[in-house]
Coordinates of C-alpha atoms in Angstrom, one line a residue:
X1 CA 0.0 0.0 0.0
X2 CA 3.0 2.5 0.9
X3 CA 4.5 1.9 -2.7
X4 CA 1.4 2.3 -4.5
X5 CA 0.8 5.7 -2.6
X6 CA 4.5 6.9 -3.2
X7 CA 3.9 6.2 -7.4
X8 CA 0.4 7.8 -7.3
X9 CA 2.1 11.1 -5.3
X10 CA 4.8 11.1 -8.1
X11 CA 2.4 10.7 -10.6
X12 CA 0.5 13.3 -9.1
X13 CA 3.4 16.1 -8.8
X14 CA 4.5 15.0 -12.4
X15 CA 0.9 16.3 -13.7
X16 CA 1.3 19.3 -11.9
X17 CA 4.6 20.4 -13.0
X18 CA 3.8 19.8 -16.8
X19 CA 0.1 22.1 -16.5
X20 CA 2.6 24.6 -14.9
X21 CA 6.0 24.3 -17.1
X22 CA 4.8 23.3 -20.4
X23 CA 0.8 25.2 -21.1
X24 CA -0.5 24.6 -24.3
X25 CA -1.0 27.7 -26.1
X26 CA -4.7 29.0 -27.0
X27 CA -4.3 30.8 -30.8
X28 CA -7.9 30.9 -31.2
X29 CA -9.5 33.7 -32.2
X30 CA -11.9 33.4 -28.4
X31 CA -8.3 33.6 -27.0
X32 CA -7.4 37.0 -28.4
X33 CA -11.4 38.2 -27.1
X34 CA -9.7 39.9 -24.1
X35 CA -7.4 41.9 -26.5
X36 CA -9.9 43.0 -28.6
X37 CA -11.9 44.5 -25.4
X38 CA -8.7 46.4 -24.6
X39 CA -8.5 47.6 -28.0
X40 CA -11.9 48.6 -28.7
X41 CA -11.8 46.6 -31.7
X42 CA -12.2 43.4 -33.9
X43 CA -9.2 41.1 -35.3
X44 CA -8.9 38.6 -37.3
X45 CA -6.7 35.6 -37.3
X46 CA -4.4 35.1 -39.7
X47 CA -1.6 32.4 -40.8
X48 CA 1.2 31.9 -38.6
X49 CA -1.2 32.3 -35.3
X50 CA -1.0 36.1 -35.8
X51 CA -3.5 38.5 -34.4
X52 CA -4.3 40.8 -37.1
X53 CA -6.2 44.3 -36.3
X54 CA -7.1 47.0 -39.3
X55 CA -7.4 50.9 -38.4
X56 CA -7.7 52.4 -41.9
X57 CA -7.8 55.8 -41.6
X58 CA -11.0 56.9 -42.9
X59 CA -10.6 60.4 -41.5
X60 CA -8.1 61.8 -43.5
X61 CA -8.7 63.4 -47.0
X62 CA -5.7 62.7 -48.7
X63 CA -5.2 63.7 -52.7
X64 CA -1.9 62.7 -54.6
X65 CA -1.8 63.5 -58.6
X66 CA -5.5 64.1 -58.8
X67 CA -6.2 60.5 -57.0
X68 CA -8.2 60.6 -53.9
X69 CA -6.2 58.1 -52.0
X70 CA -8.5 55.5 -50.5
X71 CA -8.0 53.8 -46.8
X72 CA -7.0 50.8 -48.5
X73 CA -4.6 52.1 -51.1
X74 CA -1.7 53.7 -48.7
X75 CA -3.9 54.7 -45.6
X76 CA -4.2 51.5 -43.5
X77 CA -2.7 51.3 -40.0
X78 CA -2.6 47.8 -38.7
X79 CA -1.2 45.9 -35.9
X80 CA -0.6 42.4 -35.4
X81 CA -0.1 40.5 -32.3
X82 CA 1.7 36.6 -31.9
X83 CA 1.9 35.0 -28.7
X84 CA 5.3 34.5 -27.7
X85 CA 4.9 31.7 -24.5
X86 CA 2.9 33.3 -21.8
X87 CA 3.3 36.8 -23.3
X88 CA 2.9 38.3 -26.8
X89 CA 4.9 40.1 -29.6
X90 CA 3.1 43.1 -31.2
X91 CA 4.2 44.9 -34.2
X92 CA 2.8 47.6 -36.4
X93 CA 2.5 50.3 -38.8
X94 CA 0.7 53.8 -37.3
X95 CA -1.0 56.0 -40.6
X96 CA -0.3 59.6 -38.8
X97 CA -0.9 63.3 -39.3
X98 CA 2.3 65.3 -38.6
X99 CA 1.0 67.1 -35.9
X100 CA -0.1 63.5 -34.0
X101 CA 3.9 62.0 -34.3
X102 CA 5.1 63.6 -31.3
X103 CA 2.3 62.9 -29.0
X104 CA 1.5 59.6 -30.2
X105 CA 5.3 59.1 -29.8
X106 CA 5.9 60.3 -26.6
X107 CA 2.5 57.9 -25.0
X108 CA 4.2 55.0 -26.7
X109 CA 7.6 55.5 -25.1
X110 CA 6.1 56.0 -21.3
X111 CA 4.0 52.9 -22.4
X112 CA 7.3 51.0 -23.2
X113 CA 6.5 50.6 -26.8
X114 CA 9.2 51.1 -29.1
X115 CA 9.4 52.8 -32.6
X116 CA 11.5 51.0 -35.2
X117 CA 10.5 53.2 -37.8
X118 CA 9.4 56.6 -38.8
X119 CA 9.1 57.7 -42.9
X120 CA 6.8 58.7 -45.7
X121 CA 5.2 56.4 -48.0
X122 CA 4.0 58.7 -50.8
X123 CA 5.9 61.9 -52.3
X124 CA 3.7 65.3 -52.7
X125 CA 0.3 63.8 -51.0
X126 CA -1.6 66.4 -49.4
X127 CA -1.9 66.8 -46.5
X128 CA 1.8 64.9 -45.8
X129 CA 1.1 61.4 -44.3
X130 CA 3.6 60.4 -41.7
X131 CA 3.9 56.4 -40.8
X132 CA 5.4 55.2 -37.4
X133 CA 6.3 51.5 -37.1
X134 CA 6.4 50.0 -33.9
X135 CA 6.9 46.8 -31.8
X136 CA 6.3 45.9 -28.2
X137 CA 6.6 42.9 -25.6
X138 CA 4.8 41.6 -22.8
X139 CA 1.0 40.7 -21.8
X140 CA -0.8 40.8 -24.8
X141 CA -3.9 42.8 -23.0
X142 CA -1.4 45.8 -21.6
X143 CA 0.0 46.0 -24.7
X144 CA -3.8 46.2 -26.8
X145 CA -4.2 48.9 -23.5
X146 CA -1.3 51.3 -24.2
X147 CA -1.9 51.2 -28.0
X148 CA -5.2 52.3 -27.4
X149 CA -4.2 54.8 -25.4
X150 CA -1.8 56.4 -27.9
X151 CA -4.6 55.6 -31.0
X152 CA -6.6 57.8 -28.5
X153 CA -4.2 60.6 -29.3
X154 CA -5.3 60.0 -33.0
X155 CA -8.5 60.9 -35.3
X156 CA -8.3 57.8 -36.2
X157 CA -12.0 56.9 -36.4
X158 CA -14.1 54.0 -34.4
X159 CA -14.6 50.4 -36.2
X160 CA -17.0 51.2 -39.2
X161 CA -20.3 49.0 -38.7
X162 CA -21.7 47.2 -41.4
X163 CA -25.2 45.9 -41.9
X164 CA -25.6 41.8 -42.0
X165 CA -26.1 40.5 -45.6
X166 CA -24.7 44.0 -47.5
X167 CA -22.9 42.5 -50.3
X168 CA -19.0 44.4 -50.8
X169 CA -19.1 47.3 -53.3
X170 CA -18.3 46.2 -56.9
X171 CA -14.5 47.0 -57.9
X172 CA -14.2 48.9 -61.2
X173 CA -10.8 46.7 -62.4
X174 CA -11.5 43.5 -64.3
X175 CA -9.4 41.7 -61.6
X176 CA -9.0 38.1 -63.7
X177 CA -6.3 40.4 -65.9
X178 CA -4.5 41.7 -63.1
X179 CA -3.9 38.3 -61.3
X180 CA -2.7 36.8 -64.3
X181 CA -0.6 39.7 -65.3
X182 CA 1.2 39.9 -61.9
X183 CA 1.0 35.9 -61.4
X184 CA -0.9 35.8 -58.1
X185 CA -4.2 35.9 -56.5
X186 CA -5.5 39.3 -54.8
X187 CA -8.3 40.3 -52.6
X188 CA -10.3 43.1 -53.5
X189 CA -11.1 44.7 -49.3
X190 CA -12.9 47.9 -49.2
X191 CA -12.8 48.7 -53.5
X192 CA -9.2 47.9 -53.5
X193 CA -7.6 44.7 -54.8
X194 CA -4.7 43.5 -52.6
X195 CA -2.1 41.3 -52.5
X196 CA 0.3 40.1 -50.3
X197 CA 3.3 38.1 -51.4
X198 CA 5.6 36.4 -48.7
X199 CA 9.6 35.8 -49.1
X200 CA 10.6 32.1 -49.7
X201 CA 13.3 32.6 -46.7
X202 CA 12.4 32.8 -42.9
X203 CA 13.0 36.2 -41.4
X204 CA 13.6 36.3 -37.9
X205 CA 13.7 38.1 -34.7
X206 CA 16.0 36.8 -32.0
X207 CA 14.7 33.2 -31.7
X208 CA 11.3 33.8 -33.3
X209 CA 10.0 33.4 -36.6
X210 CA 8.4 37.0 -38.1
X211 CA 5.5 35.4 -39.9
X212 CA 4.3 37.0 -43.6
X213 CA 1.3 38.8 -41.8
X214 CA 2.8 40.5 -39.4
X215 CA 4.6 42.9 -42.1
X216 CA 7.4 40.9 -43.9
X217 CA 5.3 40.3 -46.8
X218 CA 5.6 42.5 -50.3
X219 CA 2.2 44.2 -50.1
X220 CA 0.9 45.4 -53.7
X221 CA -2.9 47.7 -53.5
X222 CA -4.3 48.7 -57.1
X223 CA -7.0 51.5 -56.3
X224 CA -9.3 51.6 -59.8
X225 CA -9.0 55.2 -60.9
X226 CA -11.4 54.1 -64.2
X227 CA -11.2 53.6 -67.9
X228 CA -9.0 50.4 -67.2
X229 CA -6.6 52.2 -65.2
X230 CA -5.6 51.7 -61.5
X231 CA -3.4 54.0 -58.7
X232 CA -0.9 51.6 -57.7
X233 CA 1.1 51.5 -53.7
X234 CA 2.9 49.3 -51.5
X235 CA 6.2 48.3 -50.5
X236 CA 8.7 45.8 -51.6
X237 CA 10.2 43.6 -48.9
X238 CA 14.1 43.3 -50.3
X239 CA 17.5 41.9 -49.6
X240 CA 20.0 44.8 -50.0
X241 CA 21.2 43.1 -53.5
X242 CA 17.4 43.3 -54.7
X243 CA 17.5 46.6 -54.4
X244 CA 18.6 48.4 -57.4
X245 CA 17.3 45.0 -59.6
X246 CA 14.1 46.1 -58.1
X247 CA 14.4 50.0 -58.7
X248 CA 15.5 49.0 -62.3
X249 CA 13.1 47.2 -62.9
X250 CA 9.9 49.5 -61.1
X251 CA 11.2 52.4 -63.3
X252 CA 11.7 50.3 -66.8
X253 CA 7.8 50.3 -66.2
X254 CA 7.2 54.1 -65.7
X255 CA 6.7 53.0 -61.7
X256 CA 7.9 55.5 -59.5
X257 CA 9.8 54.3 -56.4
X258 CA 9.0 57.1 -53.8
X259 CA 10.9 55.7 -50.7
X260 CA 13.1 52.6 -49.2
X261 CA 13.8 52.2 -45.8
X262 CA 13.6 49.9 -42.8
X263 CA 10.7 48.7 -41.0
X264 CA 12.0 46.2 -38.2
X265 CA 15.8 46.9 -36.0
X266 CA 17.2 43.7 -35.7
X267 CA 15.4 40.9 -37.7
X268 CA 17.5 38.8 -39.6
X269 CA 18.1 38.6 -42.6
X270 CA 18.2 42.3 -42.1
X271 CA 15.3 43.7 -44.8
X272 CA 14.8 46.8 -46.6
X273 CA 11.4 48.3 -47.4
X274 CA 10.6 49.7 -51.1
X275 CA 7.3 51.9 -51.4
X276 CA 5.7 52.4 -55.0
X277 CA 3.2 54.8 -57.3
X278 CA 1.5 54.9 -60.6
X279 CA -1.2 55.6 -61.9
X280 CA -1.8 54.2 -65.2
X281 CA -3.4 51.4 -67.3
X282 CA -4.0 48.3 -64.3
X283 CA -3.2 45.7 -66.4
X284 CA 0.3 47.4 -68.3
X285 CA 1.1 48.1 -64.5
X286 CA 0.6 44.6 -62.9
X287 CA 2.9 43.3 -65.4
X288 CA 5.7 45.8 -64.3
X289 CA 5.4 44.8 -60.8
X290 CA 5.5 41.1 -62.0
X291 CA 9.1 42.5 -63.3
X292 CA 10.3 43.7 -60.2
X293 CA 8.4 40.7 -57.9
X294 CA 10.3 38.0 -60.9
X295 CA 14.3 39.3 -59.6
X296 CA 13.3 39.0 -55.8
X297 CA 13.2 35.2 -53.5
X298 CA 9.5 35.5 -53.6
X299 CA 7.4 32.8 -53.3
X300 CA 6.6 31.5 -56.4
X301 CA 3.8 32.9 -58.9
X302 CA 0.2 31.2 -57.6
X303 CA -2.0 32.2 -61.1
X304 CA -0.4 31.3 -64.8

């Protein structure tokens, strides 16, 4: 009777240290509920257990070359969370007025979030659009907290509410031709048709894996501007020799390369980020980024 008590006690403190040592963790999109009630908004999971928020920036009135730039064109904030064990990575890009920089930067640093980087994405808009990457680590819910409280600093506008059964606006781009011309499938979100192409390679952070969806993916918007033709933004997601290839190859087309940058500190391999305009005939331009996408370790082409 002794021995069978001594193995059921061992048995017993064995159970208890793997429930406490080794949790299994909850990506489920009921798990992230608590984060989204700090935030004030909705996510969406995504591929690679990331925690995926949109705050498109519906507020601002933003004209570049005659084009009304829409939310989904070159006006989207996001942020993205991942669970890293018990806590969480998040990482993001804020869409900001210049006067909001400085006091949406200062909340962030006595919130312990830290800005990677801070650049344009478009040349001559009006009124100038500022974007402020940033990444943070810890509990999830703080985190969503002291994001929220530096969006508060923002005009960034409340979740838009939609009615149950409204069918999507129709997209004025015949959106078979584009995916063909650039070689991959798109998603046409709020009148725009996006795509998102991830590198062949892993990129990393420290020990952790930066999935495509938290912003290590070459992101390619065509905003339908009619008559067949289409306002064209993004960024390329480059190794430094890609670079110029890439430039060549964006200008070869008549596509204007308007900045390149960094969006991450220390992620390995380290990347460099190439933003993009046009405005001219969708289909003539979805072959010239097919160009520049052909001479970079994309993943390979999904439509033929």
């Amino acid at each position: 009777m002794m021995i069978g008590k001594i193995v059921w006690l061992a048995t017993a403190s064995l159970l208890v240290y793997s429930s406490t040592f080794t949790p299994v963790p909850d990506d489920s999109a009921a798990a992230w509920k608590p984060v989204e009630a700090a935030l004030g908004r909705s996510g969406q999971l995504q591929p690679g257990e990331v925690y995926k928020f949109a705050l498109p920036r519906r507020d601002m009135k933003v004209v570049k070359d005659g084009v009304t730039v829409a939310p989904g064109l070159a006006l989207g904030s996001w942020l993205a969370f991942k669970r890293m064990g018990s806590e969480a990575m998040v990482m993001g890009d804020l869409v900001l007025s210049e006067d909001e920089i400085e006091p949406v930067m200062l909340k962030l640093q006595q919130e312990k979030i830290e800005q990677t980087s801070i650049h344009n994405h478009l040349l001559g808009e009006s009124p100038r659009v500022i974007y402020m990457h940033i990444e943070g680590h810890g509990d999830p819910v703080v985190l969503a907290r002291s994001l929220a409280a530096a969006i508060a600093l923002t005009k960034t506008p409340a979740p838009a509410t939609t009615t149950p059964g409204t069918a999507p606006p129709a997209i004025d781009l015949n959106t078979v031709q584009v995916e063909q011309a650039l070689g991959y499938s798109g998603k046409v979100n709020g009148g725009i048709l996006q795509f998102s192409i991830p590198r062949a390679e892993k990129i990393t952070e420290g020990e952790m894996e930066i999935p495509p969806a938290m912003g290590v993916a070459t992101a390619i918007n065509f905003q339908p501007t009619g008559q067949g033709k289409a306002a064209i933004s993004g960024d390329f997601v480059l190794l430094a020799h890609e670079v110029n290839p890439v430039i060549r190859a964006l200008r070869t087309h008549g596509i204007e390369v308007t900045a390149m940058h960094n969006h991450m500190l220390f992620e390995q391999p380290h990347l460099y980020f190439m933003h993009f305009w046009a405005n001219d005939d969708a289909i003539k331009l979805a072959h010239g980024l097919r160009a520049a996408v052909d001479v970079t370790n994309s993943q390979k082409p999904q439509v033929k």
